[in-house]
């Protein structure tokens, strides 16, 4: 049985490329994690989604380049690609995203304040229309008074 070295080489190279792609995808999950750091259930779901993406990528890699056989050297290749992405283009990507966030932060904060003010205004108006809870208090007192009058007290 002959060994096809071209397929082994392609598998090794594509595993490094796939690892870099996983690093790129993970940057978006990282940004999403920073948008909602306290929603641990959402972070867990996102991490599971990332794991599914990685699993699908590895399955496609193995099925297409090694006829479904898992080759050990593909796993370190993916890790190598991820690390290469993280320390080269990933750094640049994170810096660009940070610069964009710095530029967008003041207008977003302003819009957030405007929206929160509008929402709070609507909430206060609705509570005022309901009497700020005094209707229940008046109703309870009137029920107590009518029950005392009926009981003769």
XYZ file of N, CA and C in Angstrom:
459
model
N 0.851 -1.165 0.000
C 0.000 0.000 0.000
C 0.895 1.226 0.000
N 0.657 2.136 -0.909
C 1.496 3.323 -1.014
C 0.940 4.451 -0.151
N 1.838 5.261 0.314
C 1.472 6.407 1.136
C 1.479 7.636 0.240
N 0.396 8.342 0.217
C 0.291 9.540 -0.600
C 0.735 10.740 0.238
N 1.985 11.138 0.030
C 2.556 12.221 0.827
C 1.929 13.569 0.503
N 1.398 13.714 -0.672
C 0.736 14.957 -1.036
C -0.494 15.193 -0.156
N -1.278 14.154 0.087
C -2.448 14.309 0.951
C -2.046 14.619 2.393
N -0.972 13.995 2.864
C -0.488 14.297 4.216
C -0.038 15.745 4.316
N 0.662 16.219 3.295
C 1.126 17.601 3.285
C -0.054 18.561 3.220
N -1.024 18.251 2.366
C -2.217 19.085 2.272
C -2.989 19.103 3.585
N -3.095 17.956 4.234
C -3.788 17.890 5.516
C -3.078 18.753 6.553
N -1.765 18.692 6.585
C -1.005 19.501 7.540
C -1.188 20.993 7.260
N -1.094 21.387 5.997
C -1.245 22.801 5.653
C -2.674 23.293 5.903
N -3.653 22.499 5.508
C -5.037 22.909 5.717
C -5.405 22.920 7.192
N -4.763 22.089 7.994
C -5.046 22.129 9.431
C -4.537 23.437 10.036
N -3.399 23.937 9.561
C -2.893 25.226 10.039
C -3.834 26.349 9.587
N -4.280 26.287 8.345
C -5.210 27.299 7.829
C -6.536 27.243 8.594
N -7.003 26.029 8.868
C -8.243 25.871 9.628
C -8.097 26.432 11.038
N -6.954 26.231 11.655
C -6.710 26.798 12.983
C -6.740 28.316 12.955
N -6.164 28.921 11.905
C -6.220 30.381 11.777
C -7.665 30.840 11.580
N -8.442 30.081 10.805
C -9.854 30.413 10.622
C -10.606 30.321 11.948
N -10.322 29.301 12.736
C -10.948 29.180 14.055
C -10.586 30.373 14.931
N -9.353 30.827 14.844
C -8.947 32.021 15.591
C -9.733 33.244 15.161
N -9.941 33.385 13.853
C -10.727 34.499 13.330
C -12.165 34.435 13.832
N -12.757 33.259 13.795
C -14.131 33.094 14.271
C -14.208 33.382 15.766
N -13.194 32.945 16.507
C -13.217 33.147 17.951
C -13.152 34.624 18.327
N -12.546 35.449 17.480
C -12.498 36.885 17.769
C -13.905 37.463 17.873
N -14.812 37.000 17.044
C -16.184 37.497 17.106
C -16.887 37.016 18.368
N -16.593 35.791 18.777
C -17.162 35.310 20.031
C -16.574 36.090 21.207
N -15.311 36.450 21.117
C -14.675 37.249 22.171
C -15.349 38.612 22.280
N -15.612 39.234 21.132
C -16.316 40.518 21.143
C -17.708 40.375 21.752
N -18.367 39.302 21.401
C -19.699 39.057 21.943
C -19.644 38.843 23.459
N -18.609 38.155 23.941
C -18.459 37.944 25.382
C -18.285 39.274 26.108
N -17.575 40.197 25.486
C -17.347 41.491 26.137
C -18.602 42.361 26.144
N -19.515 42.102 25.228
C -20.748 42.888 25.203
C -21.680 42.511 26.354
N -21.616 41.282 26.794
C -22.487 40.827 27.893
C -21.692 39.938 28.836
N -20.770 40.523 29.635
C -19.891 39.691 30.471
C -20.598 38.982 31.623
N -21.760 39.449 32.027
C -22.431 38.833 33.179
C -23.452 37.784 32.789
N -23.752 37.676 31.521
C -24.725 36.676 31.065
C -23.995 35.358 30.818
N -23.715 34.653 31.894
C -22.917 33.435 31.792
C -23.622 32.355 30.976
N -24.933 32.293 31.037
C -25.665 31.297 30.259
C -25.503 31.564 28.769
N -25.463 32.819 28.369
C -25.286 33.149 26.966
C -23.852 32.857 26.511
N -22.898 33.134 27.383
C -21.499 32.814 27.074
C -21.328 31.312 26.916
N -22.001 30.541 27.752
C -21.936 29.082 27.643
C -22.496 28.608 26.307
N -23.619 29.186 25.893
C -24.209 28.812 24.605
C -23.276 29.190 23.462
N -22.662 30.363 23.555
C -21.730 30.785 22.505
C -20.511 29.864 22.445
N -20.011 29.462 23.602
C -18.869 28.544 23.613
C -19.236 27.189 23.020
N -20.435 26.730 23.308
C -20.891 25.477 22.697
C -21.017 25.622 21.182
N -21.496 26.764 20.729
C -21.594 27.019 19.293
C -20.204 27.033 18.651
N -19.235 27.646 19.327
C -17.869 27.645 18.807
C -17.312 26.226 18.752
N -17.594 25.433 19.769
C -17.132 24.042 19.768
C -17.760 23.253 18.621
N -19.028 23.515 18.328
C -19.680 22.842 17.200
C -19.060 23.267 15.869
N -18.734 24.547 15.747
C -18.078 25.029 14.526
C -16.722 24.348 14.356
N -15.974 24.253 15.449
C -14.662 23.586 15.384
C -14.815 22.107 15.045
N -15.783 21.458 15.635
C -16.005 20.038 15.345
C -16.361 19.823 13.881
N -17.246 20.659 13.372
C -17.632 20.534 11.957
C -16.443 20.787 11.050
N -15.636 21.778 11.375
C -14.450 22.061 10.569
C -13.466 20.901 10.568
N -13.246 20.316 11.730
C -12.315 19.186 11.807
C -12.869 17.968 11.061
N -14.169 17.730 11.166
C -14.749 16.597 10.441
C -14.606 16.796 8.937
N -14.884 18.006 8.460
C -14.734 18.277 7.029
C -13.286 18.103 6.585
N -12.378 18.552 7.427
C -10.957 18.412 7.106
C -10.573 16.941 6.985
N -10.974 16.145 7.958
C -10.602 14.733 7.934
C -11.305 13.973 6.815
N -12.570 14.257 6.589
C -13.287 13.525 5.550
C -12.790 13.878 4.157
N -12.399 15.123 3.958
C -11.982 15.536 2.619
C -10.527 15.223 2.299
N -9.654 15.223 3.301
C -8.234 15.075 2.996
C -7.604 13.775 3.490
N -8.292 13.032 4.336
C -7.690 11.773 4.783
C -8.704 10.632 4.774
N -9.724 10.774 3.953
C -10.724 9.720 3.769
C -11.351 9.286 5.082
N -11.603 10.239 5.980
C -12.263 9.952 7.243
C -11.349 9.466 8.341
N -10.081 9.290 8.064
C -9.140 8.835 9.095
C -8.585 10.048 9.825
N -8.605 9.949 11.125
C -8.057 11.045 11.912
C -6.553 10.896 12.001
N -5.873 11.954 11.686
C -4.411 11.972 11.776
C -4.033 12.873 12.939
N -3.156 12.367 13.792
C -2.800 13.105 14.995
C -2.180 14.454 14.679
N -1.365 14.527 13.665
C -0.642 15.770 13.391
C -1.550 16.908 12.949
N -2.784 16.610 12.629
C -3.718 17.680 12.259
C -4.118 18.508 13.486
N -4.215 17.878 14.639
C -4.614 18.608 15.843
C -3.565 19.640 16.264
N -2.275 19.264 16.365
C -1.276 20.312 16.636
C -1.210 21.359 15.518
N -1.526 20.956 14.300
C -1.555 21.920 13.199
C -2.639 22.967 13.404
N -3.798 22.538 13.870
C -4.884 23.484 14.147
C -4.487 24.412 15.296
N -3.891 23.849 16.317
C -3.441 24.678 17.441
C -2.386 25.675 16.970
N -1.472 25.224 16.132
C -0.447 26.116 15.595
C -1.079 27.242 14.780
N -2.042 26.929 13.952
C -2.729 27.953 13.170
C -3.457 28.952 14.056
N -4.089 28.451 15.111
C -4.784 29.322 16.050
C -3.800 30.264 16.728
N -2.664 29.731 17.168
C -1.649 30.550 17.847
C -1.040 31.563 16.881
N -0.784 31.154 15.660
C -0.257 32.088 14.661
C -1.245 33.226 14.437
N -2.524 32.895 14.294
C -3.537 33.945 14.134
C -3.563 34.859 15.349
N -3.567 34.271 16.532
C -3.713 35.038 17.769
C -2.601 36.068 17.933
N -1.363 35.687 17.610
C -0.232 36.581 17.853
C 0.156 37.438 16.651
N -0.458 37.259 15.502
C -0.118 38.096 14.351
C -1.335 38.906 13.912
N -2.133 38.355 13.038
C -3.285 39.083 12.523
C -4.351 39.308 13.588
N -4.418 38.424 14.566
C -5.386 38.585 15.646
C -5.121 39.832 16.459
N -3.847 40.124 16.720
C -3.494 41.352 17.436
C -3.934 42.576 16.655
N -3.640 42.562 15.376
C -4.046 43.677 14.526
C -5.576 43.802 14.512
N -6.262 42.703 14.390
C -7.729 42.695 14.389
C -8.274 43.271 15.693
N -7.691 42.871 16.830
C -8.151 43.372 18.121
C -7.875 44.861 18.263
N -6.734 45.330 17.775
C -6.431 46.769 17.831
C -7.400 47.577 16.984
N -7.707 47.076 15.802
C -8.662 47.776 14.936
C -10.042 47.807 15.599
N -10.452 46.700 16.178
C -11.757 46.659 16.860
C -11.778 47.606 18.057
N -10.671 47.691 18.794
C -10.603 48.610 19.932
C -10.676 50.058 19.460
N -10.015 50.372 18.343
C -10.070 51.731 17.813
C -11.488 52.076 17.360
N -12.142 51.129 16.712
C -13.529 51.359 16.287
C -14.424 51.550 17.511
N -14.205 50.752 18.540
C -15.017 50.861 19.760
C -14.796 52.211 20.431
N -13.555 52.696 20.445
C -13.287 54.008 21.035
C -13.991 55.117 20.264
N -14.028 54.986 18.944
C -14.697 56.003 18.129
C -16.217 55.952 18.286
N -16.758 54.758 18.432
C -18.211 54.611 18.512
C -18.766 54.736 19.925
N -17.917 54.655 20.918
C -18.384 54.630 22.293
C -19.152 55.889 22.706
N -18.648 57.105 22.470
C -19.423 58.276 22.901
C -20.804 58.378 22.250
N -20.946 58.215 20.936
C -22.306 58.286 20.385
C -23.222 57.175 20.894
N -22.669 55.999 21.087
C -23.487 54.886 21.584
C -23.936 55.162 23.016
N -23.004 55.689 23.850
C -23.388 56.031 25.217
C -24.481 57.092 25.230
N -24.368 58.090 24.332
C -25.388 59.134 24.250
C -26.741 58.541 23.850
N -26.739 57.699 22.824
C -27.991 57.070 22.387
C -28.587 56.196 23.482
N -27.717 55.505 24.205
C -28.188 54.655 25.291
C -28.865 55.502 26.369
N -28.277 56.650 26.690
C -28.885 57.534 27.690
C -30.227 58.068 27.211
N -30.297 58.454 25.944
C -31.558 58.964 25.400
C -32.636 57.891 25.450
N -32.293 56.688 25.013
C -33.271 55.593 25.012
C -33.700 55.255 26.433
N -32.750 55.176 27.359
C -33.100 54.864 28.754
C -33.997 55.947 29.338
N -33.718 57.218 29.019
C -34.563 58.305 29.500
C -35.977 58.175 28.954
N -36.091 57.862 27.666
C -37.421 57.701 27.067
C -38.171 56.530 27.691
N -37.475 55.433 27.897
C -38.113 54.257 28.494
C -38.570 54.574 29.911
N -37.724 55.225 30.695
C -38.095 55.570 32.061
C -39.267 56.546 32.093
N -39.308 57.463 31.120
C -40.438 58.385 31.033
C -41.735 57.628 30.780
N -41.701 56.685 29.864
C -42.896 55.882 29.578
C -43.311 55.089 30.809
N -42.354 54.526 31.519
C -42.668 53.746 32.718
C -43.315 54.637 33.776
N -42.779 55.822 33.991
C -43.328 56.727 35.001
C -44.726 57.184 34.602
N -44.930 57.499 33.318
C -46.253 57.921 32.865
C -47.265 56.802 33.082
N -46.906 55.575 32.772
C -47.833 54.458 32.979
C -48.136 54.242 34.460
N -47.113 54.368 35.283
C -47.341 54.226 36.727
C -48.210 55.364 37.245
N -48.036 56.558 36.691
C -48.867 57.692 37.098
C -50.313 57.472 36.677
N -50.507 56.908 35.503
C -51.872 56.628 35.048
C -52.552 55.604 35.956
N -51.764 54.717 36.504
C -52.314 53.722 37.430
C -52.389 54.244 38.856
N -51.927 55.469 39.077
C -52.010 56.062 40.409
C -50.872 55.668 41.325
N -49.767 55.250 40.796
C -48.585 54.845 41.565
C -48.905 53.816 42.634
N -49.868 52.969 42.362
C -50.217 51.910 43.303
C -51.209 52.327 44.370
N -51.681 53.576 44.318
C -52.621 54.029 45.346
C -54.015 53.468 45.148
N -54.363 53.054 43.948
C -55.692 52.478 43.720
C -55.888 51.225 44.560
N -54.852 50.393 44.597
C -54.961 49.175 45.418
C -55.092 49.531 46.896
N -54.312 50.522 47.308
C -54.362 50.929 48.713
C -55.743 51.475 49.061
N -56.288 52.322 48.183
C -57.621 52.880 48.421
C -58.661 51.772 48.388
N -58.527 50.839 47.462
C -59.482 49.745 47.356
C -59.442 48.884 48.618
N -58.261 48.607 49.141
C -58.148 47.808 50.365
C -58.811 48.528 51.539
N -58.523 49.819 51.644
C -59.089 50.565 52.767
C -60.610 50.655 52.657
N -61.089 50.828 51.422
C -62.541 50.909 51.268
C -63.174 49.552 51.566
N -62.497 48.453 51.220
C -63.013 47.126 51.556
C -63.026 46.917 53.057
N -61.973 47.409 53.737
C -61.928 47.277 55.197
C -63.039 48.093 55.843
N -63.289 49.283 55.320
C -64.330 50.134 55.884
C -65.700 49.505 55.656
N -65.951 48.992 54.440
C -67.252 48.381 54.168
C -67.441 47.107 54.982
N -66.372 46.365 55.213
C -66.536 45.147 56.028
C -66.783 45.492 57.472
N -66.240 46.592 57.963
C -66.503 47.017 59.349
C -67.941 47.493 59.483
N -68.421 48.206 58.462
C -69.801 48.702 58.505
C -70.780 47.546 58.478
N -70.484 46.511 57.747
C -71.384 45.356 57.675
C -71.383 44.562 58.972
N -70.213 44.491 59.587
C -70.138 43.694 60.793
C -70.658 44.449 62.007
N -70.908 45.740 61.808
C -71.496 46.497 62.895
C -70.445 47.125 63.781
N -69.193 47.172 63.323
C -68.108 47.696 64.137
C -67.736 49.021 63.779
